[in-house]
Tab-separated table of C-alpha atoms and ligand atoms in Angstrom:
chain	number	residue	atom	x	y	z
A	2	UNK	CA	-22.382	4.362	-8.227
A	3	UNK	CA	-19.475	2.946	-6.240
A	4	UNK	CA	-18.738	4.431	-2.828
A	5	UNK	CA	-15.662	6.515	-2.121
A	6	UNK	CA	-13.944	4.896	0.885
A	7	UNK	CA	-11.182	7.480	1.190
A	8	UNK	CA	-10.721	10.984	-0.055
A	9	UNK	CA	-8.018	13.539	0.459
A	10	UNK	CA	-8.354	17.241	-0.275
A	11	UNK	CA	-5.441	19.644	-0.634
A	12	UNK	CA	-3.095	17.145	0.964
A	13	UNK	CA	0.315	18.759	1.392
A	14	UNK	CA	3.640	17.899	3.046
A	15	UNK	CA	6.599	20.246	2.950
A	16	UNK	CA	10.090	19.581	4.332
A	17	UNK	CA	12.196	22.754	4.648
A	18	UNK	CA	11.049	24.112	1.319
A	19	UNK	CA	10.828	20.701	-0.374
A	20	UNK	CA	7.291	20.212	-1.663
A	21	UNK	CA	7.203	16.437	-1.099
A	22	UNK	CA	3.401	16.391	-1.579
A	23	UNK	CA	1.668	19.495	-2.915
A	24	UNK	CA	-2.079	20.136	-2.767
A	25	UNK	CA	-3.226	16.660	-3.854
A	26	UNK	CA	-6.921	15.803	-4.224
A	27	UNK	CA	-7.398	12.046	-4.272
A	28	UNK	CA	-10.400	9.671	-4.289
A	29	UNK	CA	-10.287	5.960	-3.590
A	30	UNK	CA	-13.290	3.915	-4.728
A	31	UNK	CA	-14.259	1.076	-2.384
A	32	UNK	CA	-13.334	-2.369	-3.673
A	33	UNK	CA	-10.980	-1.149	-6.366
A	34	UNK	CA	-7.253	-1.571	-6.952
A	35	UNK	CA	-5.671	1.870	-7.271
A	36	UNK	CA	-2.040	2.243	-8.338
A	37	UNK	CA	0.148	5.219	-7.462
A	38	UNK	CA	2.997	5.766	-9.905
A	39	UNK	CA	5.597	8.406	-10.699
A	40	UNK	CA	9.360	8.976	-10.892
A	41	UNK	CA	11.643	8.512	-7.883
A	42	UNK	CA	11.209	11.400	-5.477
A	43	UNK	CA	7.712	12.194	-6.803
A	44	UNK	CA	6.228	11.981	-3.311
A	45	UNK	CA	4.551	8.545	-3.466
A	46	UNK	CA	5.890	7.191	-0.162
A	47	UNK	CA	5.207	10.531	1.544
A	48	UNK	CA	1.648	10.518	0.206
A	49	UNK	CA	0.770	7.047	1.524
A	50	UNK	CA	2.551	7.866	4.799
A	51	UNK	CA	0.119	10.778	5.177
A	52	UNK	CA	-2.820	8.416	4.542
A	53	UNK	CA	-1.573	5.846	7.072
A	54	UNK	CA	-0.744	8.482	9.686
A	55	UNK	CA	2.969	7.761	9.859
A	56	UNK	CA	3.541	11.468	9.192
A	57	UNK	CA	1.250	14.490	9.663
A	58	UNK	CA	0.310	16.792	6.786
A	59	UNK	CA	1.369	20.435	6.477
A	60	UNK	CA	-2.132	21.106	5.104
A	61	UNK	CA	-5.190	19.303	3.813
A	62	UNK	CA	-7.739	16.761	5.026
A	63	UNK	CA	-8.264	13.006	4.812
A	64	UNK	CA	-11.655	11.306	5.136
A	65	UNK	CA	-11.865	7.533	5.553
A	66	UNK	CA	-15.024	5.463	5.764
A	67	UNK	CA	-17.143	8.479	6.650
A	68	UNK	CA	-14.855	10.014	9.285
A	69	UNK	CA	-12.194	12.717	9.286
A	70	UNK	CA	-8.939	10.915	10.133
A	71	UNK	CA	-6.556	13.790	9.361
A	72	UNK	CA	-5.396	14.154	12.974
A	73	UNK	CA	-5.645	10.512	14.064
A	74	UNK	CA	-2.447	8.659	15.027
A	75	UNK	CA	-1.429	5.662	12.920
A	76	UNK	CA	-2.611	3.022	15.401
A	77	UNK	CA	-6.120	4.520	15.424
A	78	UNK	CA	-6.183	4.335	11.636
A	79	UNK	CA	-5.122	0.667	11.809
A	80	UNK	CA	-8.022	0.068	14.218
A	81	UNK	CA	-10.348	1.691	11.664
A	82	UNK	CA	-9.180	-0.725	8.984
A	83	UNK	CA	-6.146	0.785	7.265
A	84	UNK	CA	-3.249	-1.691	6.982
A	85	UNK	CA	-0.011	-0.767	5.285
A	86	UNK	CA	3.414	-2.069	4.408
A	87	UNK	CA	6.374	0.147	3.689
A	88	UNK	CA	9.250	0.268	1.264
A	89	UNK	CA	11.550	-0.649	4.146
A	90	UNK	CA	10.468	-3.951	5.675
A	91	UNK	CA	9.294	-3.821	9.268
A	92	UNK	CA	9.156	-7.497	10.205
A	93	UNK	CA	10.544	-8.982	13.418
A	94	UNK	CA	13.728	-10.328	11.862
A	95	UNK	CA	14.749	-12.543	14.781
A	96	UNK	CA	11.385	-14.281	15.106
A	97	UNK	CA	10.069	-17.151	12.994
A	98	UNK	CA	7.824	-16.314	10.048
A	99	UNK	CA	4.905	-17.901	11.939
A	100	UNK	CA	5.332	-15.662	14.993
A	101	UNK	CA	5.396	-12.498	12.887
A	102	UNK	CA	1.899	-13.203	11.574
A	103	UNK	CA	0.643	-14.687	14.855
A	104	UNK	CA	1.572	-11.467	16.672
A	105	UNK	CA	-0.317	-9.377	14.113
A	106	UNK	CA	-3.378	-11.631	14.401
A	107	UNK	CA	-3.219	-11.696	18.199
A	108	UNK	CA	-3.644	-7.934	18.303
A	109	UNK	CA	-7.036	-8.398	16.661
A	110	UNK	CA	-7.948	-11.214	19.034
A	111	UNK	CA	-8.272	-14.656	17.451
A	112	UNK	CA	-9.821	-17.869	18.748
A	113	UNK	CA	-7.938	-20.042	16.268
A	114	UNK	CA	-4.491	-18.511	16.257
A	115	UNK	CA	-2.585	-21.411	14.669
A	116	UNK	CA	-5.171	-22.068	11.947
A	117	UNK	CA	-5.608	-18.362	11.156
A	118	UNK	CA	-1.852	-17.787	11.060
A	119	UNK	CA	-1.223	-20.710	8.711
A	120	UNK	CA	-4.121	-19.567	6.499
A	121	UNK	CA	-2.644	-16.059	6.281
A	122	UNK	CA	0.767	-17.503	5.370
A	123	UNK	CA	-0.777	-19.822	2.779
A	124	UNK	CA	-2.444	-16.840	1.086
A	125	UNK	CA	0.962	-15.397	0.220
A	126	UNK	CA	2.626	-18.789	-0.366
A	127	UNK	CA	4.834	-18.699	2.732
A	128	UNK	CA	3.196	-21.540	4.701
A	129	UNK	CA	6.109	-23.871	3.943
A	130	UNK	CA	8.522	-21.328	5.448
A	131	UNK	CA	6.574	-20.857	8.711
A	132	UNK	CA	9.437	-22.102	10.908
A	133	UNK	CA	12.177	-20.103	9.197
A	134	UNK	CA	13.652	-17.059	10.955
A	135	UNK	CA	12.033	-14.100	9.214
A	136	UNK	CA	15.287	-12.172	8.758
A	137	UNK	CA	16.766	-15.023	6.722
A	138	UNK	CA	14.017	-14.860	4.072
A	139	UNK	CA	14.842	-13.413	0.674
A	140	UNK	CA	13.878	-9.721	0.451
A	141	UNK	CA	10.867	-10.422	-1.767
A	142	UNK	CA	9.598	-13.024	0.688
A	143	UNK	CA	9.957	-10.542	3.538
A	144	UNK	CA	7.657	-8.232	1.546
A	145	UNK	CA	5.153	-11.071	1.165
A	146	UNK	CA	5.359	-11.737	4.897
A	147	UNK	CA	4.445	-8.103	5.550
A	148	UNK	CA	1.463	-8.433	3.232
A	149	UNK	CA	0.352	-11.543	5.160
A	150	UNK	CA	0.658	-9.546	8.397
A	151	UNK	CA	-1.430	-6.733	6.908
A	152	UNK	CA	-4.095	-9.019	5.438
A	153	UNK	CA	-4.390	-11.036	8.641
A	154	UNK	CA	-6.050	-7.962	10.167
A	155	UNK	CA	-8.847	-8.080	7.540
A	156	UNK	CA	-8.343	-4.430	6.633
A	157	UNK	CA	-10.834	-2.340	4.663
A	158	UNK	CA	-7.888	-0.676	2.945
A	159	UNK	CA	-4.502	-2.251	2.271
A	160	UNK	CA	-1.691	0.126	1.294
A	161	UNK	CA	1.427	-1.422	-0.251
A	162	UNK	CA	4.651	0.461	-1.054
A	163	UNK	CA	6.481	-1.294	-3.896
A	164	UNK	CA	5.345	-4.812	-2.959
A	165	UNK	CA	6.812	-6.604	-6.000
A	166	UNK	CA	10.331	-5.279	-5.586
A	167	UNK	CA	12.620	-8.302	-5.253
A	168	UNK	CA	10.045	-10.845	-6.399
A	169	UNK	CA	10.716	-13.372	-9.177
A	170	UNK	CA	8.326	-13.409	-12.148
A	171	UNK	CA	6.482	-16.483	-10.871
A	172	UNK	CA	6.036	-14.787	-7.499
A	173	UNK	CA	4.715	-11.640	-9.198
A	174	UNK	CA	2.022	-13.763	-10.874
A	175	UNK	CA	1.056	-15.184	-7.463
A	176	UNK	CA	1.047	-11.656	-6.009
A	177	UNK	CA	-1.318	-10.433	-8.728
A	178	UNK	CA	-3.681	-13.349	-8.079
A	179	UNK	CA	-3.592	-12.603	-4.357
A	180	UNK	CA	-4.431	-8.918	-4.819
A	181	UNK	CA	-7.295	-9.779	-7.178
A	182	UNK	CA	-8.597	-12.265	-4.611
A	183	UNK	CA	-8.655	-9.804	-1.696
A	184	UNK	CA	-10.752	-7.288	-3.667
A	185	UNK	CA	-13.487	-6.135	-3.515
A	186	UNK	CA	-13.717	-6.937	0.235
A	187	UNK	CA	-10.458	-5.036	0.683
A	188	UNK	CA	-9.645	-1.867	-1.232
A	189	UNK	CA	-6.010	-1.819	-2.394
A	190	UNK	CA	-3.733	1.182	-2.938
A	191	UNK	CA	-0.313	0.222	-4.232
A	192	UNK	CA	2.812	2.095	-5.199
A	193	UNK	CA	4.301	0.092	-8.033
A	194	UNK	CA	7.140	0.557	-10.513
A	195	UNK	CA	6.502	-2.573	-12.577
A	196	UNK	CA	4.252	-1.150	-15.311
A	197	UNK	CA	3.074	-4.610	-16.385
A	198	UNK	CA	1.753	-5.148	-12.863
A	199	UNK	CA	0.185	-1.658	-12.811
A	200	UNK	CA	-1.536	-1.970	-16.177
A	201	UNK	CA	-2.675	-5.510	-15.423
A	202	UNK	CA	-4.034	-4.971	-11.917
A	203	UNK	CA	-5.179	-1.389	-11.523
A	204	UNK	CA	-8.738	-0.152	-11.934
A	205	UNK	CA	-7.482	3.400	-11.461
A	206	UNK	CA	-4.017	4.952	-11.647
A	207	UNK	CA	-2.831	8.219	-10.125
A	208	UNK	CA	0.419	9.745	-11.334
A	209	UNK	CA	2.477	11.957	-9.033
A	210	UNK	CA	5.252	14.204	-10.319
A	211	UNK	CA	7.244	16.662	-8.165
A	212	UNK	CA	4.695	16.144	-5.370
A	213	UNK	CA	1.739	17.136	-7.538
A	214	UNK	CA	-0.989	15.027	-9.051
A	215	UNK	CA	-0.322	14.880	-12.781
A	216	UNK	CA	-3.286	12.674	-13.743
A	217	UNK	CA	-5.818	10.095	-12.565
A	218	UNK	CA	-7.581	7.608	-14.801
A	219	UNK	CA	-7.977	4.091	-16.063
A	220	UNK	CA	-4.887	2.279	-17.406
A	221	UNK	CA	-5.973	3.133	-20.962
A	222	UNK	CA	-6.456	6.816	-20.097
A	223	UNK	CA	-3.086	7.011	-18.358
A	224	UNK	CA	-1.302	5.300	-21.244
A	225	UNK	CA	-2.835	7.818	-23.671
A	226	UNK	CA	-2.053	10.856	-21.495
A	227	UNK	CA	0.631	13.013	-23.170
A	228	UNK	CA	1.792	14.701	-19.953
A	229	UNK	CA	2.234	11.299	-18.285
A	230	UNK	CA	4.140	9.946	-21.261
A	231	UNK	CA	6.534	12.883	-21.119
A	232	UNK	CA	7.071	12.819	-17.353
A	233	UNK	CA	7.129	9.121	-16.678
A	234	UNK	CA	6.333	6.595	-19.350
A	235	UNK	CA	9.145	7.768	-21.607
A	236	UNK	CA	6.868	8.190	-24.636
B	303	LIG	N1	11.743	12.924	6.074
B	303	LIG	C1	12.084	13.681	5.018
B	303	LIG	N2	12.826	14.814	5.179
B	303	LIG	C2	13.154	15.580	4.128
B	303	LIG	N3	12.798	15.336	2.859
B	303	LIG	C3	12.074	14.225	2.620
B	303	LIG	C4	11.668	13.347	3.680
B	303	LIG	N4	10.936	12.333	3.143
B	303	LIG	C5	10.888	12.578	1.820
B	303	LIG	N5	11.569	13.701	1.500
B	303	LIG	C6	11.714	14.271	0.146
B	303	LIG	O1	10.419	14.373	-0.406
B	303	LIG	C7	10.436	14.041	-1.792
B	303	LIG	C8	9.480	12.882	-2.040
B	303	LIG	O2	10.028	11.688	-1.487
B	303	LIG	P1	9.262	10.302	-1.492
B	303	LIG	O3	7.890	10.505	-0.963
B	303	LIG	O4	10.118	9.313	-0.799
B	303	LIG	O5	9.167	9.974	-3.056
B	303	LIG	P2	8.905	8.594	-3.837
B	303	LIG	O6	8.362	7.595	-2.860
B	303	LIG	O7	7.933	8.954	-4.913
B	303	LIG	O8	10.211	8.159	-4.429
B	303	LIG	C9	11.881	13.757	-2.152
B	303	LIG	O9	12.449	14.946	-2.640
B	303	LIG	C10	12.481	13.366	-0.809
B	303	LIG	O10	13.868	13.630	-0.785
B	304	LIG	MG1	9.051	5.690	-2.301
């Protein structure tokens, strides 16, 4: 039986009466690709922000890799192996692409900074743009740069919020290959709107709707789920 690397119980976040995330139980199996889907405003970004520690829950608990991380600040969770990228890019826009990744790698301590940085950039196909100022990259490439920064830390869990937004079809194919290649060493949780990407990549899918978990299952189970079809898949 595969190990559960992360589980959340009763995870809840309220904002002045808005139930952004409501009493969600969630299991993440080590080595798998898990997709989080649901309509806009369903609570997906809030949910992964609770997992990464960017925001604190109103209620509930989070266990990661055998430890309770519910009250840990984000940087402690990064140190424990949780890397994440957000819907809004958080690169250093004025620095070259190379420096963005080199800074991320440096934090981990690297003996071969140049080689490791170029290898991380090559993984996402940005090695030829290493000298370019990061803020001048196309939006989709900025997302890929963030993924390179996250992966350069060799995380146990990589959380991605809408990583394919702004990518061309050819780049989406490369993204899918990349995500397949990082598993099972890295567990991947991704928020994704492109249903082709979701159905193609995910081992498990969780559907959020109005902050609540509507369903969890394999792509086939989710496709066949009547409640999911009504709320999200437009069936
Ligand atoms: N900082 C915040 N303050 C108030 N309401 C918020 C905040 N962040 C999110 N919300 C609300 O919580 C709900 C879920 O938002 P979000 O997690 O961004 O959804 P999704 O990522 O699925 O589109 C929405 O109704 C949103 O307006
Ligand atoms: Mg969102």
